[in-house]
Coordinates of C-alpha atoms and ligand atoms in Angstrom, one line a residue:
X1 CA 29.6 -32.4 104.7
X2 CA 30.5 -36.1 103.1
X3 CA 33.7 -37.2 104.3
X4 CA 35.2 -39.9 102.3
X5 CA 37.7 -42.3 104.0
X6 CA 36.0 -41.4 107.4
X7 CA 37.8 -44.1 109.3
X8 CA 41.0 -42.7 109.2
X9 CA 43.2 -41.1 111.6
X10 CA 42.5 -37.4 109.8
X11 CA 38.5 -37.6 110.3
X12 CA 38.8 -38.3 114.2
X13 CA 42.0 -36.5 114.7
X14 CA 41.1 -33.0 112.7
X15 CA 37.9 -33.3 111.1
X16 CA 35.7 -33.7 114.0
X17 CA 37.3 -31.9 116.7
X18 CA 37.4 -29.0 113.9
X19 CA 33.6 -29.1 113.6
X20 CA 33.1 -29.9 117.1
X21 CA 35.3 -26.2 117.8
X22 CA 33.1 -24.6 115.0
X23 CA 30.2 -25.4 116.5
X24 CA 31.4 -24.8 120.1
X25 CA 32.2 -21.1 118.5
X26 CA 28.9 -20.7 116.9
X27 CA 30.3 -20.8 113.2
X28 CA 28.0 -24.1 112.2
X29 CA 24.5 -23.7 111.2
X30 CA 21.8 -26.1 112.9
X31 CA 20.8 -27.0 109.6
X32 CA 24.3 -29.2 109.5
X33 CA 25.0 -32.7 109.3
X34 CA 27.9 -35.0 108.4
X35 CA 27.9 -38.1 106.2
X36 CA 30.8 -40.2 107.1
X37 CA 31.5 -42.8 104.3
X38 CA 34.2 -45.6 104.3
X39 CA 35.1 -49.2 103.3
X40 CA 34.0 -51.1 106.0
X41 CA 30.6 -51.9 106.7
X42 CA 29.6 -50.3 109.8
X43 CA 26.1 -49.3 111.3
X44 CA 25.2 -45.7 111.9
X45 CA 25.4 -46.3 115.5
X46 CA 28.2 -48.2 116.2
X47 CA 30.5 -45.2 113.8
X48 CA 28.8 -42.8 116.1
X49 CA 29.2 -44.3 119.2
X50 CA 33.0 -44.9 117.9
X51 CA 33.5 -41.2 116.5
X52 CA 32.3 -39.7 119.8
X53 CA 34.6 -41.8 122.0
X54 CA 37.3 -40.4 119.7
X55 CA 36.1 -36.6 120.0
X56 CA 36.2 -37.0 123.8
X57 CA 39.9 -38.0 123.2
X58 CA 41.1 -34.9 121.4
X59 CA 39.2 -32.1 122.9
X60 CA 39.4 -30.8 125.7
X61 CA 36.5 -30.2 128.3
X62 CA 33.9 -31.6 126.3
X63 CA 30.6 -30.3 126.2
X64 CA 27.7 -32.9 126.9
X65 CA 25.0 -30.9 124.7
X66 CA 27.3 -30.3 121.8
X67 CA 28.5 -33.8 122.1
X68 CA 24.6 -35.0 121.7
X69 CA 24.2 -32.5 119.0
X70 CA 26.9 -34.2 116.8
X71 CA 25.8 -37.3 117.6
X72 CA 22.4 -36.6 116.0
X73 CA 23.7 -34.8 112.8
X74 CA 25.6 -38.0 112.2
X75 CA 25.6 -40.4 109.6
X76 CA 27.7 -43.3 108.4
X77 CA 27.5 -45.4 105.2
X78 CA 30.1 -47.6 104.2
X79 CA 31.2 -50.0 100.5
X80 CA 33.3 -50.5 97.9
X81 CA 34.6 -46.8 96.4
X82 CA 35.1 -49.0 93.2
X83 CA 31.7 -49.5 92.8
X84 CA 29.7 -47.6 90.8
X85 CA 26.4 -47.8 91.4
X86 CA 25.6 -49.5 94.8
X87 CA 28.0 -46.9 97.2
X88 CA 27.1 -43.8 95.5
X89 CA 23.2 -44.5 95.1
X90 CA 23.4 -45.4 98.9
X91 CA 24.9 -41.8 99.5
X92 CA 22.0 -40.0 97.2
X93 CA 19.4 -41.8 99.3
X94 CA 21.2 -40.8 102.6
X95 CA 21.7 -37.3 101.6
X96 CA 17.9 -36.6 100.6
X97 CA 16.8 -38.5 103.7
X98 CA 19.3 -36.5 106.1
X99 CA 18.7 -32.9 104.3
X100 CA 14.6 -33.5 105.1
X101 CA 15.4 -34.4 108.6
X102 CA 17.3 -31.9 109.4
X103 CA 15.8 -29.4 106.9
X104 CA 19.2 -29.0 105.0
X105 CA 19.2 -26.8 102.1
X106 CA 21.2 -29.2 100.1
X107 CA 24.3 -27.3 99.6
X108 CA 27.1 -30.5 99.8
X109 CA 30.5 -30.4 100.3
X110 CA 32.4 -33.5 100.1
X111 CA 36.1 -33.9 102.0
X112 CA 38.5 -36.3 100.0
X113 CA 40.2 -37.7 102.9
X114 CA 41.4 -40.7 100.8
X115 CA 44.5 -42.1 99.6
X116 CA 45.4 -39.7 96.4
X117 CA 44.9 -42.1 94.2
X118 CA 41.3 -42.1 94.6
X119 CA 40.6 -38.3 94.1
X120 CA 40.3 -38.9 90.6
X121 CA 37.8 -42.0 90.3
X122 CA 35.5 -40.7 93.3
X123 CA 34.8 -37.1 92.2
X124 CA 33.9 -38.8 88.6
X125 CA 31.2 -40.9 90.6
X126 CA 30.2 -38.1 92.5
X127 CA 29.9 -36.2 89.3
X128 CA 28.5 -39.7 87.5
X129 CA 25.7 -40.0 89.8
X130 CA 24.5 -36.2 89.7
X131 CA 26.0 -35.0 93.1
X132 CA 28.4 -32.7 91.3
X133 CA 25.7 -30.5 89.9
X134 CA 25.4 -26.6 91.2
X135 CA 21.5 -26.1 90.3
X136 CA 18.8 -24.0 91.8
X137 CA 21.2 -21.7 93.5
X138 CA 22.8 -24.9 95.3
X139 CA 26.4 -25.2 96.2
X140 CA 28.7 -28.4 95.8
X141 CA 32.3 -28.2 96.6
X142 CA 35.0 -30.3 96.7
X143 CA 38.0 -30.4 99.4
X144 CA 41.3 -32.4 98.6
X145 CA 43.5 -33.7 101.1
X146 CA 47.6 -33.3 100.4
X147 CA 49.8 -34.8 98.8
X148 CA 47.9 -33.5 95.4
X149 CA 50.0 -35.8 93.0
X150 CA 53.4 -37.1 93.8
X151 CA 55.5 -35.2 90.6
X152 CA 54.6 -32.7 88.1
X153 CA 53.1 -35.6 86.0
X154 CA 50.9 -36.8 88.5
X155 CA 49.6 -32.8 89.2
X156 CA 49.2 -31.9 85.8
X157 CA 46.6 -35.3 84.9
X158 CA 44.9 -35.0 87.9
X159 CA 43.7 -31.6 87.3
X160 CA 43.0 -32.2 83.6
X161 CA 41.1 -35.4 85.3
X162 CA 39.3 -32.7 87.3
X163 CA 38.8 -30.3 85.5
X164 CA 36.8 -32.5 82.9
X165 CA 33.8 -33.2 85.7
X166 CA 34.1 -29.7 88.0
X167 CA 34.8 -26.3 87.5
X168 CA 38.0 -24.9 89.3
X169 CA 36.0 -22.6 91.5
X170 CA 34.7 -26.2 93.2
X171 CA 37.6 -27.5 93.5
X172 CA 39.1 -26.8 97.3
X173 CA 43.2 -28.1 97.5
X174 CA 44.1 -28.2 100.9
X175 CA 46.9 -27.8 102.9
X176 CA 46.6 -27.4 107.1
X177 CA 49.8 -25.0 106.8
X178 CA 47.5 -22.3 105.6
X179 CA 44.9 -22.8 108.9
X180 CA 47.7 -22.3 111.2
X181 CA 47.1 -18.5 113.3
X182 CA 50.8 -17.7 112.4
X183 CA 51.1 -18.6 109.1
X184 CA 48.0 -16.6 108.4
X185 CA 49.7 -13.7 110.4
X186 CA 52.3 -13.1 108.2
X187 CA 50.4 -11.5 106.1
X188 CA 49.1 -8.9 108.5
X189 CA 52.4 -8.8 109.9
X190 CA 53.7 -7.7 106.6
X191 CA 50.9 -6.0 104.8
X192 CA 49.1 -4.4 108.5
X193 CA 51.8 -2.6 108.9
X194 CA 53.9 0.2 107.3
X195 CA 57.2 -0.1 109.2
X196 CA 58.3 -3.8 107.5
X197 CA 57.5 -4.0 104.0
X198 CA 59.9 -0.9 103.0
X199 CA 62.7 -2.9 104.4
X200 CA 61.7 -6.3 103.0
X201 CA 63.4 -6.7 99.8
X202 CA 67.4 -7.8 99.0
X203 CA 68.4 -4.1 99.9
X204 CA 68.2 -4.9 103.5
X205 CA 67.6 -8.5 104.0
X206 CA 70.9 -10.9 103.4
X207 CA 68.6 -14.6 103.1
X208 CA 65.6 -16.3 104.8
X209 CA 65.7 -19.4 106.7
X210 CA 63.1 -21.6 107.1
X211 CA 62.8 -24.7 109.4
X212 CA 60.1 -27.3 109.8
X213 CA 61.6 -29.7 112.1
X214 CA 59.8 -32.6 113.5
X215 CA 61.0 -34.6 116.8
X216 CA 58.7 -37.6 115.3
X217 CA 59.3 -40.3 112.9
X218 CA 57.5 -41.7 110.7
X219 CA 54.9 -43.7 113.3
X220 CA 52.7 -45.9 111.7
X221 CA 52.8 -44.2 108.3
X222 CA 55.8 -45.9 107.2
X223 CA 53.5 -47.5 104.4
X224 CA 52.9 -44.0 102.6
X225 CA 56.4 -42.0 103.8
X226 CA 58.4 -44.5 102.5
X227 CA 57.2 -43.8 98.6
X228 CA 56.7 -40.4 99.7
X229 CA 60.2 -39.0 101.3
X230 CA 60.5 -35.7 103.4
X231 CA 60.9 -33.5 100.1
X232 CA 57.3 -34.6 98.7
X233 CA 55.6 -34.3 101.9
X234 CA 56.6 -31.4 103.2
X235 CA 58.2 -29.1 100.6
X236 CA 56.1 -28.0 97.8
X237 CA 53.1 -28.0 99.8
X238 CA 53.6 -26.4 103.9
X239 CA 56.9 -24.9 102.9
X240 CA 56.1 -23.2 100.1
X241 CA 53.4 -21.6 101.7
X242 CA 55.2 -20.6 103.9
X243 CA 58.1 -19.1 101.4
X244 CA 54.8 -17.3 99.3
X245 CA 53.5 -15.7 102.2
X246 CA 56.6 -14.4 103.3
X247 CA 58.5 -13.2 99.4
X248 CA 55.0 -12.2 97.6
X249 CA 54.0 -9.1 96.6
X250 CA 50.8 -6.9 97.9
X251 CA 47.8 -7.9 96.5
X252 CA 45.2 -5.4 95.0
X253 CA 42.9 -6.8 97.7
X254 CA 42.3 -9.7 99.7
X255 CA 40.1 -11.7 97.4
X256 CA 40.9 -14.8 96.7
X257 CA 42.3 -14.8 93.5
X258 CA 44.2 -11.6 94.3
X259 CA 46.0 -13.0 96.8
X260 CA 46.7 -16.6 95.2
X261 CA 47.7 -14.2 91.8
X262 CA 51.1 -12.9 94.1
X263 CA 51.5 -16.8 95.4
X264 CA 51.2 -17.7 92.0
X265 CA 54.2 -15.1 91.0
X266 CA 56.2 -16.3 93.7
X267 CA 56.0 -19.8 92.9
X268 CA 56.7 -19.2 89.0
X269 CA 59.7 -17.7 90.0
X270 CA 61.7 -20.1 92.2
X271 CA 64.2 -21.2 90.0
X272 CA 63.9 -25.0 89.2
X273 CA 67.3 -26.9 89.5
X274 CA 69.0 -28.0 86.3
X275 CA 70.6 -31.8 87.4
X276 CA 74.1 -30.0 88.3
X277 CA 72.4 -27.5 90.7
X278 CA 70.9 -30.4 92.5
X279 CA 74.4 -31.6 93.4
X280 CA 75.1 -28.5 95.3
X281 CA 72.0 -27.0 96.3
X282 CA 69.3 -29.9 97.3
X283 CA 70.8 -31.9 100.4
X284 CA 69.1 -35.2 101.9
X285 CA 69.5 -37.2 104.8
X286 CA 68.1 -40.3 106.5
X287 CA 67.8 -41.0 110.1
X288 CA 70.2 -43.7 111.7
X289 CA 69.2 -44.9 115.5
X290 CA 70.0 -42.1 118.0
X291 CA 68.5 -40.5 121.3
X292 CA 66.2 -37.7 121.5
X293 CA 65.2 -36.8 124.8
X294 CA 67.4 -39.1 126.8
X295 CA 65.0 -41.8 125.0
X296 CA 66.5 -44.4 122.5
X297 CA 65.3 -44.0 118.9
X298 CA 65.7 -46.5 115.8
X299 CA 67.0 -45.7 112.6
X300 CA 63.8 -45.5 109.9
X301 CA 64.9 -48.4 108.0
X302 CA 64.0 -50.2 110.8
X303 CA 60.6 -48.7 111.3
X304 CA 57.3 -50.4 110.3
X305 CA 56.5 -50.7 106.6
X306 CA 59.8 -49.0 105.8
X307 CA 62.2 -50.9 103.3
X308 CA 65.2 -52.6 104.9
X309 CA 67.1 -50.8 102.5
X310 CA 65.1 -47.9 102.3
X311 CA 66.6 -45.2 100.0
X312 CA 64.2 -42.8 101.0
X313 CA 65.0 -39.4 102.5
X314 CA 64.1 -38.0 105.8
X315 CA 65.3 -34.9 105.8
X316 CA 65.9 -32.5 102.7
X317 CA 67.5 -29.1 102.7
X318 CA 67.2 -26.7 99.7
X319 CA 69.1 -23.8 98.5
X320 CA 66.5 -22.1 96.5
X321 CA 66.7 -18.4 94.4
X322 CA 63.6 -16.4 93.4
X323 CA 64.4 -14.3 90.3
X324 CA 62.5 -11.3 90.6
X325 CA 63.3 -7.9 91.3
X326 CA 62.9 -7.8 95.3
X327 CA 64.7 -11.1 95.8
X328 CA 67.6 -11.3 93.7
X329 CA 70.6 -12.4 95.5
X330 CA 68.9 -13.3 98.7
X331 CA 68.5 -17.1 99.1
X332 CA 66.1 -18.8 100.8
X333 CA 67.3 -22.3 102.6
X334 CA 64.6 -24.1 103.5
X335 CA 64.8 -27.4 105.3
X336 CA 62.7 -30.1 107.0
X337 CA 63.7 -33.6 108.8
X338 CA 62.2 -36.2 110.8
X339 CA 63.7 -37.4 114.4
X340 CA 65.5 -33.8 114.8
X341 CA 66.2 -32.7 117.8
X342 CA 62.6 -30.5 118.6
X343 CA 59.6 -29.8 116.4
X344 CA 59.7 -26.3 115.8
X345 CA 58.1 -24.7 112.4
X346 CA 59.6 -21.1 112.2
X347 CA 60.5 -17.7 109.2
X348 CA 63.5 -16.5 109.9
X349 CA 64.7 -13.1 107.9
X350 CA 68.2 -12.3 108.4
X351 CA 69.2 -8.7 107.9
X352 CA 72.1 -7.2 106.8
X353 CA 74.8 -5.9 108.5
X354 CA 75.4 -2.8 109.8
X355 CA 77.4 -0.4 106.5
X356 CA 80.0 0.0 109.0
X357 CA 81.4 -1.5 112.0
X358 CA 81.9 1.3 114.4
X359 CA 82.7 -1.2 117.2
X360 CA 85.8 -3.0 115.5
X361 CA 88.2 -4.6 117.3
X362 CA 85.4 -5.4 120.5
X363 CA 83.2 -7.9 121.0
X364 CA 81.0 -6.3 119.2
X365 CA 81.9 -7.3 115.3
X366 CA 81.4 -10.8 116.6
X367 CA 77.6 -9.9 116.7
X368 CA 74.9 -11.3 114.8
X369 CA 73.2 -9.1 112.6
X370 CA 69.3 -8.1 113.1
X371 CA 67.2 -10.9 112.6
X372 CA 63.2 -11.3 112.5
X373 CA 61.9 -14.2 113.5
X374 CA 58.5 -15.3 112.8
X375 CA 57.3 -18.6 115.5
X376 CA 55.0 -20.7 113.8
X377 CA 55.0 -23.2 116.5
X378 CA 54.8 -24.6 118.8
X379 CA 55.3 -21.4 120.7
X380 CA 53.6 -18.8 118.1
X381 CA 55.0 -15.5 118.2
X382 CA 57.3 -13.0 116.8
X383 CA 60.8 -12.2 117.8
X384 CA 63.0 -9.4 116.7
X385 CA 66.8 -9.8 117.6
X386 CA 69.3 -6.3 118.0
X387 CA 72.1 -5.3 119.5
X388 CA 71.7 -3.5 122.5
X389 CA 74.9 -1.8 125.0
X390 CA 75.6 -4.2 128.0
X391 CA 75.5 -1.5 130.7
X392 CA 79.3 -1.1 132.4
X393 CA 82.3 1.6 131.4
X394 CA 83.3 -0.4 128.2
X395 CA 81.6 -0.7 124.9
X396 CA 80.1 -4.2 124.8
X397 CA 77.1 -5.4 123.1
X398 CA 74.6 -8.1 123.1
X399 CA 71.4 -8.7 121.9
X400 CA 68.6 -8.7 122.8
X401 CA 65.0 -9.8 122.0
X402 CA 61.5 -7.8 121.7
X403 CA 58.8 -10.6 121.5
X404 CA 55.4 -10.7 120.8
X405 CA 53.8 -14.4 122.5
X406 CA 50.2 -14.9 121.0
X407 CA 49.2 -16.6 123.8
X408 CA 50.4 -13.8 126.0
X409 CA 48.3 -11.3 124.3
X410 CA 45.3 -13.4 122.7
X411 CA 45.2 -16.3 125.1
X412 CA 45.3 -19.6 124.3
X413 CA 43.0 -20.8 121.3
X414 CA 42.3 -24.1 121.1
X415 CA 42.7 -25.3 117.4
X416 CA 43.3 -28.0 114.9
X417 CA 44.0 -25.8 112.2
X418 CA 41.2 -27.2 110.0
X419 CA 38.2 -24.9 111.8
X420 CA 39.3 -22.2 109.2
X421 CA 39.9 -23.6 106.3
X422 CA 36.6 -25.9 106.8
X423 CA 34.8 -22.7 107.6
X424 CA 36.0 -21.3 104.5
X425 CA 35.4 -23.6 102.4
X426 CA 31.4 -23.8 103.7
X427 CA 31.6 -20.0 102.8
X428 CA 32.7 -20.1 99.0
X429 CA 36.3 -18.2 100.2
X430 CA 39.3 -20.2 98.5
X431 CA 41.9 -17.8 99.3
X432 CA 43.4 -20.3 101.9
X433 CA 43.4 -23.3 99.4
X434 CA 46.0 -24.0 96.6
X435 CA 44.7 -23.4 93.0
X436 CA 45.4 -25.4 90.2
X437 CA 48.6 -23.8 89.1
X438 CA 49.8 -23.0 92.2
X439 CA 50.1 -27.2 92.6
X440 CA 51.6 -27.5 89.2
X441 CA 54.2 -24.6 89.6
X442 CA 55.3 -26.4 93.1
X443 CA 55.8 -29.4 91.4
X444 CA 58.0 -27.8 88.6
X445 CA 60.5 -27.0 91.1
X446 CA 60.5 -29.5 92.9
X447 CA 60.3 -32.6 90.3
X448 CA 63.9 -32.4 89.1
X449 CA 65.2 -33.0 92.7
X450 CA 63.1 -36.1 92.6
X451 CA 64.8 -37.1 89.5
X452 CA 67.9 -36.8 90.4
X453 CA 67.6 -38.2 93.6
X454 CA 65.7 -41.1 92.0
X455 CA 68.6 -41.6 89.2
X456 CA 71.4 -42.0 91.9
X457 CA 70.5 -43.8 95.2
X458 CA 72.3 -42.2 98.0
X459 CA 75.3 -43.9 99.3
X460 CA 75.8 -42.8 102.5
X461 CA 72.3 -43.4 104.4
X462 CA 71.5 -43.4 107.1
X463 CA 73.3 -40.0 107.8
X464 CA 72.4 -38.3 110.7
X465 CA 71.8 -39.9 113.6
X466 CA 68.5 -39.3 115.8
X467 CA 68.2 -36.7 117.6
X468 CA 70.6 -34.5 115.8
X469 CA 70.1 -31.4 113.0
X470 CA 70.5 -33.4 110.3
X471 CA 73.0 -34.7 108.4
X472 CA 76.9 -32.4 108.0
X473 CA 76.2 -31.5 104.4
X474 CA 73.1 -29.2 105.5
X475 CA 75.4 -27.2 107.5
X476 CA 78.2 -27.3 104.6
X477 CA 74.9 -25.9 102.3
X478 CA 75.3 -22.6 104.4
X479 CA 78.6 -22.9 106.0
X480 CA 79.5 -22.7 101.7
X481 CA 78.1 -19.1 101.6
X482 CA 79.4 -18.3 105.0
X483 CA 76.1 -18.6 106.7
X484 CA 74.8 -21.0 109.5
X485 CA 71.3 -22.1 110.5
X486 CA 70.0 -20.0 113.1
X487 CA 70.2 -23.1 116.0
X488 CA 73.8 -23.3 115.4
X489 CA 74.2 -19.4 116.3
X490 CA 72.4 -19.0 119.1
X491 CA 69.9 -21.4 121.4
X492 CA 66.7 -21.8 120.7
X493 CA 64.6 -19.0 122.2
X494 CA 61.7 -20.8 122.0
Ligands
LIG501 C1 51.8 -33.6 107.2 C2 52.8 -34.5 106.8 O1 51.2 -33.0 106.0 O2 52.3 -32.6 108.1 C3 53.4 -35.2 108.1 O3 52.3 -35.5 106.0 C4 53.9 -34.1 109.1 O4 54.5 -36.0 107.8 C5 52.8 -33.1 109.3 O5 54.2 -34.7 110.3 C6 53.3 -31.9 110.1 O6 52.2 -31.1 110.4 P1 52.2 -30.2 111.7 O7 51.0 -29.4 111.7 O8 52.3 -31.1 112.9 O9 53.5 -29.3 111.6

C-alpha cells in the first residue's frame, strides 16, 4: 500500500489503525508493507517511530507483537509531488527494494489521501513512471479520498483526466459512509428479509428523513470547509449513500456492478432543482456563537481560517423527489449541520397513517404514525415505533419501541470504518466504492444549489445559533407540508 499525503490527520487517524485492526483480525497477508510518502523530508525511522506513537493513540489495548510487526513493514519517503522524476523514481526504487524484503508479490495499491487537487497530476506520474501498469497477472489500484471534485465540472474533467491513464476497474472512489456496519445493514435489512420490502414503496410509506448531525465545528479544517460548505461535504457523497441504499431497487446479485447499477438509477432519478425550486426546497444556515453542552461555542466566522464574513453554509437541508415508480410522491428531506445539538447519523421511514381512525375523539388521533428507524450512530441499531394500548379501563395509546442494539447482540466491534473498504479494495471488490457516474450524477443534483447559492449571498447568516437544530426555515421546509423532523416529535431515543 502507497499512501500519498501520509502525514496527515487521515493516515494516523484511519489508515493505520484500519490496517493495524486488519491485521489484529487476520485479514493482512505477511507478505504486506506500507509506503508512506509526503512533502517533508523525513527518515524512515523517525515517520515510524512518529506513526507508531500515533497508533498507540487511537487503538485501544495495543498489541506489542503487532505493533513491531507494523513497524517493520514500514516505509517512508518524502519530496516535491511536483516533481517528476526525483519523487517518483525514489518510490520505484523503494518499492522493488521492499517487495524483495518482504517477498511482496508486487501487486500495489496506492491511497490518494491528498488535497483533491492533486489526484489528477499524481496518478499521471504514477502512470508516467510505469507504476500504473497491470502486467504478468499483477494488480495496481487506485483509492480516492472524498471530496471527488467540488461541482459537476470539476467531476466530469477529473474522470476524463483519469480515465486517459487507468481503466475504471482501477479506479477505487471512496467514501467512509459505505464502511460503516449500519449503513451496510440496510441492505440486508431490506433485501434479507421478506417482511419489509413489500411495504417499502409510496403505497405505505408517507417520506423519509434523513439526519447527519454533527455536535463539532469545523476544528482546524476551517482552511478546506470554508470553500467547501456543509452541502459539498456531506451531501452528494455520505448522504446519498445513504438515500441509494435505502430507495434502490434489488439487484440481480450482489456483484459489484449489480449493485452500483440500482445506486446508479437512484441517483439519475433525484430530480435536480431548477433555480425557483432552490428557493423553496434547499435551505442553509450558518452557525452563530451558542452553547452546546453547558459549554460556550463561537460562531464559525470566528473560527480559524474561516472568512470574517464568511458566506459559507453550515448546515443545508433539502427537499428532494425521486421520480420513479416506487417513490413518487414520497419526499425525502435530508439535512446535515455543524455545532447542532448531538452527532447522530440516522434513516428514518415514516409510514402512513392508519385508513381510518377508529380511536377519534381520544388521545389516540394525536398519535404518531409507525415509523422505522434505522441508527447509524452513534448508537447502531434499529427501532420500530407503534402504537400500543396503555393498560387501564379507557382506550389510550402510546407507543412503543421494538429495538434491535448491535452492540447488544454482536458486541462491540472496534472499527474505523476504513478496515472494509481497505480490505475490499486489496480484494478487487468495488461494490462499496462510487463509480464514475455515480460521482457525476451526484453532482448533477447537487450543482444547481451551489449556483444559486453562489449567485445570491445569504443575508441573514449567521442563523442558528450553536447548539440548536438549525436555523427556523428547516423546520418551515416540513412544517410547509405538515410534517416535522423527527426530534421535534418526540426525544431522541438514542
Ligand atoms: C467527512 C467530512 O467526510 O465526514 C467531515 O468532511 C465530517 O466534515 C465527517 O465531520 C463525518 O464523518 P463521521 O464518520 O464522523 O460521521
Amino acid at each position: 500500500m502507497v499512501i500519498f499525503g501520509a502525514t496527515g490527520d487521515l493516515t494516523k487517524r484511519k489508515l493505520f489503525p484500519a490496517l493495524y485492526n486488519l491485521a489484529k483480525d487476520g485479514f493482512l497477508p505477511e507478505n504486506f508493507a506500507v509506503i508512506a510518502v509526503g512533502r517533508q523530508e523525513l527518515e524512515t525511522d523517525d515517520f515510524r517511530h512518529q506513526i507508531i506513537a500515533d497508533l498507540k493513540e487511537f487503538i485501544e489495548t495495543p498489541d506489542k507483537k503487532l505493533i513491531e510487526w507494523f513497524e517493520e513493514r514500514t516505509y517512508y519517503t518524502g519530496g516535491d509531488f511536483d516533481d517528476d522524476k526525483k519523487l517518483f523514481t525514489d518510490i520505484k526504487d523503494l518499492l522493488r527494494e521492499v517487495c524483495q524484503k518482504h517477498d511482496i508479490p508486487e501487486n500495489f495499491f496506492y491511497y490518494l489521501a491528498t488535497p483533491p487537487q492533486l489526484f489528477a497530476n499524481v496518478a499521471g506520474k504514477i502512470h508516467k513512471n510505469g507504476l500504473s501498469k497491470e502486467e504478468e497477472g499483477h494488480w495496481r489500484r487506485f483509492i480516492f479520498e472524498k471530496p471527488f471534485g467540488r461541482d459537476i465540472e470539476s467531476a466530469k474533467k477529473l474522470n476524463r483526466e483519469l480515465g486517459k491513464i487507468l481503466n475504471e476497474r482501477q479506479i477505487y472512489r471512496i467514501d467512509h459512509y459505505l464502511g460503516k456496519e449500519t449503513v451496510q445493514n440496510i441492505l440486508v435489512f431490506r433485501f434479507g428479509n421478506s417482511i419489509f420490502e413489500p411495504i417499502w414503496n409510496r403505497n405505505f410509506i408517507d417520506h423519509v428523513q434523513i439526519t447527519v448531525s454533527e455536535e463539532l465545528g469545523v476544528e482546524t479544517r476551517g482552511g478546506y470547509y470554508d470553500k467547501a460548505g456543509a452541502l459539498r461535504d456531506m451531501i452528494p457523497n455520505h448522504i446519498f449513500q445513504l438515500i441509494t441504499l435505502t430507495a434502490m431497487e434489488p439487484p440481480v446479485s450482489f456483484e459489484a456492478d449489480a449493485v452500483r447499477d440500482e445506486q446508479s438509477k437512484i441517483l439519475h432519478a433525484i430530480q435536480p432543482f431548477a433555480p425557483e425550486d432552490v428557493l423553496h426546497n434547499a435551505v442553509r444556515g450558518q452557525y452563530g456563537a451558542g452553547e452546546i453542552e453547558e459549554k460556550k461555542s463561537a460562531a464559525y466566522r470566528s473560527e480559524q481560517s474561516v472568512a470574517l464574513q464568511s458566506n459559507t453554509e453550515t448546515f443545508a437541508a433539502l427537499k428532494l423527489s425521486i421520480d420513479n415508480w416506487r417513490w413518487a410522491d414520497v419526499p425525502f428531506y435530508i439535512r446535515t449541520g455543524k455545532r447542532l445539538p448531538a452527532k447522530r447519523t440516522d434513516v428514518t421511514i415514516q409510514f402512513k397513517k392508519a385508513p381510518l381512525m377508529l380511536f377519534r375523539g381520544t388521545s389516540v388521533e394525536k398519535l404518531t404514525t409507525n415509523r422505522l428507524v434505522i441508527h447509524v450512530q452513534p448508537n447502531e441499531g434499529i427501532t420500530l415505533h407503534f402504537g400500543a394500548k396503555i393498560p387501564g379501563p379507557i382506550v389510550n395509546m402510546g407507543t412503543v419501541d421494538m429495538d434491535f442494539d448491535y452492540v447488544d447482540h454482536f458486541g462491540e466491534q472496534i472499527s474505523t470504518g476504513y478496515e472494509r473498504l481497505l480490505y475490499d479494495c486489496m480484494t478487487g471488490d468495488a461494490t462499496l466504492f462510487q463509480r464514475a457516474d455515480m460521482v457525476e450524477a451526484s453532482w448533477q443534483v447537487v450543482s444547481p444549489i451551489l449556483d444559486v447559492w453562489q449567485a445570491i449571498p445569504a443575508r441573514d447568516f449567521p442563523n442558528y445559533e450553536a447548539g440548536t437544530w438549525g436555523p427556523a426555515d428547516a423546520d418551515e421546509l416540513l412544517a410547509k407540508d405538515g410534517r416535522k423532523w423527527r426530534n421535534t416529535i418526540e426525544v431522541i431515543e438514542k
